Amino acid sequence: MKWLEKSHRQSRHEKKTREGEAMACARVPLDEQQVTEPGPLGKEHTLPALHPVRKEERCFVPYKSPPEDGSPAEVEEFLEHAKFITEDLEWLLALPHDKFWCQVVFDESLQRCLDSYLHHAPRGLDPATLPSSPAVADMQRSVHRAVFLTFLRMATHKESKENFITPAVFGEIIYENFLFDIPKILDLCVLFGKGNSQLLNKMIDNIFTQQPSYYSDLDETVPTVLQVFDTILGKCGLHCEGATAMEPLKLGTNKQPTAMTMSQQELVDLILYLCDSTTTIHAFLDIFPAACSSFHSHSFLSRLTSFYETAVPDLEKAVRKRNFDDKNLQEDLWKRLSHSCRKMVETAHLLLHHTCLQPILEGGENMLTFAEELLQHFTSFLTEKRFLSDYDEQFPIADDVSLLQQALPVIDETRTSYLLQGVESAWESVGRRKPQSQIQHKAPSASAYQGAEGGASAGFRLQEDRDAEGGGGDSMRGAEAMLDVPLKGNNGAMCPVSEAELESLLSCIRDLLPDLGEGFLLACLQEYDYNSELVINNILEDRLAPNLDKLDRAMPRPLKEELPNVMDSRSNVFDDDEFDIFRRDKVDMSRIWKGRRKGESAREMLNDKQHVAEQRARYQAYETVVDEVVIEPGESAEAYGLDDYDDEYDDTYDMNQVGANDLDGDSLLNRRPFTVPQVLRKGNKAQDDEEGEDEDEEETLPNNVNRDQFVQDPALLRERAEARRAAMQQRKGFRPERPSNVVGKPKGQGQTLETFLDRRKKEANKSRTSNHNRRTMADRKRNKGMIPS
């Protein structure tokens, strides 16, 4: 019994020792672990945990895309091929940490399999995304999931406390073995980005954090991305500002083809190339915003806008106006080109948001610098009319300008007004009408944050990559997929749908819910932005907004107020005349004619003086003026058309001088006799008053009695004035002043007394005229203290 107890104690001690060694080994990173394995001859030897010998011999087959409406044999081949890939990847994911990394690092067939899926997997707009059968769809979904989980585990350097790799060594492993590179990361974003953006963001951020060399690789990749735009422009025979200089064509070479002259297959390949490139760039920047700074440093935004303005109109014209035998191909090309335009606009918005707007929203020291840079970008867009209108349609620039004005009130209003006017002119120049902007704000719910945090704490949660039109078996359908629509719809006075569309929506809902009133349904449609499916879903699930729950569900439709007839309230100078058709049922049509009357010439119409004869009798009544009417005794004034008294009679110009000839007192005639005005006289007298003379001179004018002497002849007046001056000078003994002589003789010959006196007189009196009183005015200012002495 003692030896049995002793053996038990020894076995327990050895077990504890092995567990301690295992735990100590588990705390060591994988790149420092050593393992003991039997050799070829059965002898044990120690190897590093990451060693090629530990790799399992397994052949991973490359991926092939699903057949497009293929035969049953092709479908069966794809299913069998994809099943091999799925089983191999599931086997790989089930391996322990050390075995998984040995297989990933040293198995080249695995890397070829993963690369083939990134290259050949169908993108969002490819026809292969709509599989021909449910079996193909399920198998494609299984391969898609397995590939994504493999890359996700490859990008994780720490799976648990026991299974991890030193971060620096992990960065070296993935970089030196090309497990990840910039093209692979771009493909990962475009393939798995929809529905898995948070996982991809963590995954790519971990790759760039543990290996900063990828940032330098990204800087070297951006010029290659820009070369895509140059290649497309070169194929179209265009040139973009800022692009690399194109080699001039040699004499004798053929003219470079354009989008209208190139072959149909070249045009198809060109648009597919553009669609794939723009979609991939947008997906990468959307999932990994930290890369926006690298693209921004290479002036990617200006090159993108110039390319958009130059290439998009030519490509759209080619797709619209070229003759395609297959109309479905033309529609597919137009859809891809529209998709590319939208992605380019969204890419420009991402660059502006993460490099300019986001720092302003976060608040910092250089907010004014970022605001200035944003305004400079918007101002540079003013020359790109087509791009500016498309950008403003998706992301209204007025909203960003309003945000800047709220964050920085010091922004120049003149500059912002000029910018907004430029946006309006861009819409006018491209011949489009700017839609009514509807700014809707949506606040994320608390449950969304809780769900995100819960998912992060529980571990990685995979969401399948859905197609834009469909979705998997567990995807949201119908109204459930639209629950993210803002609750508040168009609250303006103008209804966004037409009257016919509104009636159609009401009838659709009334067919399902006939007990509800039209007034209540109208309020629901207005609340949910006229989305009938969302209204029906919320009514059935009793999830209406609180303001709708308070309404009566049988509320009738409000009656429309009939506007008064415009003709009833019209007011015009021609009302109630003989041609007022709005108030008369019968109009004399014989008096209405169009154009010239039949049988009437222009001369006859001008010679017709009937209207003059009609007015002659009216004006003849004014020719007879009766000063005094003698009324016989026994007759009244009314018999002569006169009234006894008129209190409004005006006797200002009455010719009867009442009381003028009365002898008592000073009569008007005695004080001032009546005189005829001078201008009305037959003759005229001129009276001139001389200064210093008492006599009056009367001169008789010429015999022209009809001459108007209100203004006398100026020449005659000048002659009279000259005669008066001569008579005055003669009476006073006037002697003409001798002319002054200030020039004198030449210098050195002496001057006469007259010259000396003339010069002194001129010197003394020169301040009387012109600008020669400057000395006097200067003395006055100096005396008042205005000029320092």
CSV table of N, CA and C in Angstrom, one decimal, residues 28 58 80 219 242 309 312 350 453-454 459 568 679:
chain,number,residue,atom,x,y,z
A,28,VAL,N,4.0,32.4,-23.4
A,28,VAL,CA,5.1,32.8,-24.4
A,28,VAL,C,4.5,33.1,-25.7
A,58,ARG,N,-1.5,19.8,-47.9
A,58,ARG,CA,-2.9,19.9,-48.3
A,58,ARG,C,-2.9,20.9,-49.5
A,80,GLU,N,-19.0,21.5,-57.1
A,80,GLU,CA,-18.0,20.6,-56.6
A,80,GLU,C,-16.7,21.4,-56.3
A,219,ASP,N,1.2,55.5,-49.9
A,219,ASP,CA,1.6,56.7,-50.6
A,219,ASP,C,2.2,56.4,-52.0
A,242,GLY,N,-3.6,68.9,-64.9
A,242,GLY,CA,-2.9,68.3,-63.8
A,242,GLY,C,-2.4,66.9,-64.1
A,309,GLU,N,-15.2,66.2,-64.8
A,309,GLU,CA,-15.7,67.3,-65.7
A,309,GLU,C,-15.3,67.0,-67.1
A,312,VAL,N,-16.7,62.4,-68.0
A,312,VAL,CA,-18.1,61.9,-67.8
A,312,VAL,C,-19.0,62.4,-69.0
A,350,LEU,N,-16.1,62.2,-49.0
A,350,LEU,CA,-15.4,61.6,-48.0
A,350,LEU,C,-14.1,62.3,-47.7
A,453,GLU,N,-21.9,48.1,-28.9
A,453,GLU,CA,-21.0,47.8,-27.8
A,453,GLU,C,-21.1,46.3,-27.4
A,454,GLY,N,-22.3,45.8,-27.4
A,454,GLY,CA,-22.5,44.4,-27.1
A,454,GLY,C,-21.8,43.5,-28.1
A,459,GLY,N,-17.4,39.6,-29.1
A,459,GLY,CA,-16.5,39.1,-30.1
A,459,GLY,C,-16.9,39.5,-31.5
A,568,ASP,N,-65.6,86.9,-60.4
A,568,ASP,CA,-66.6,87.6,-59.5
A,568,ASP,C,-65.9,88.8,-58.8
A,679,VAL,N,-47.7,144.0,-73.4
A,679,VAL,CA,-47.5,143.1,-74.4
A,679,VAL,C,-48.7,143.0,-75.4
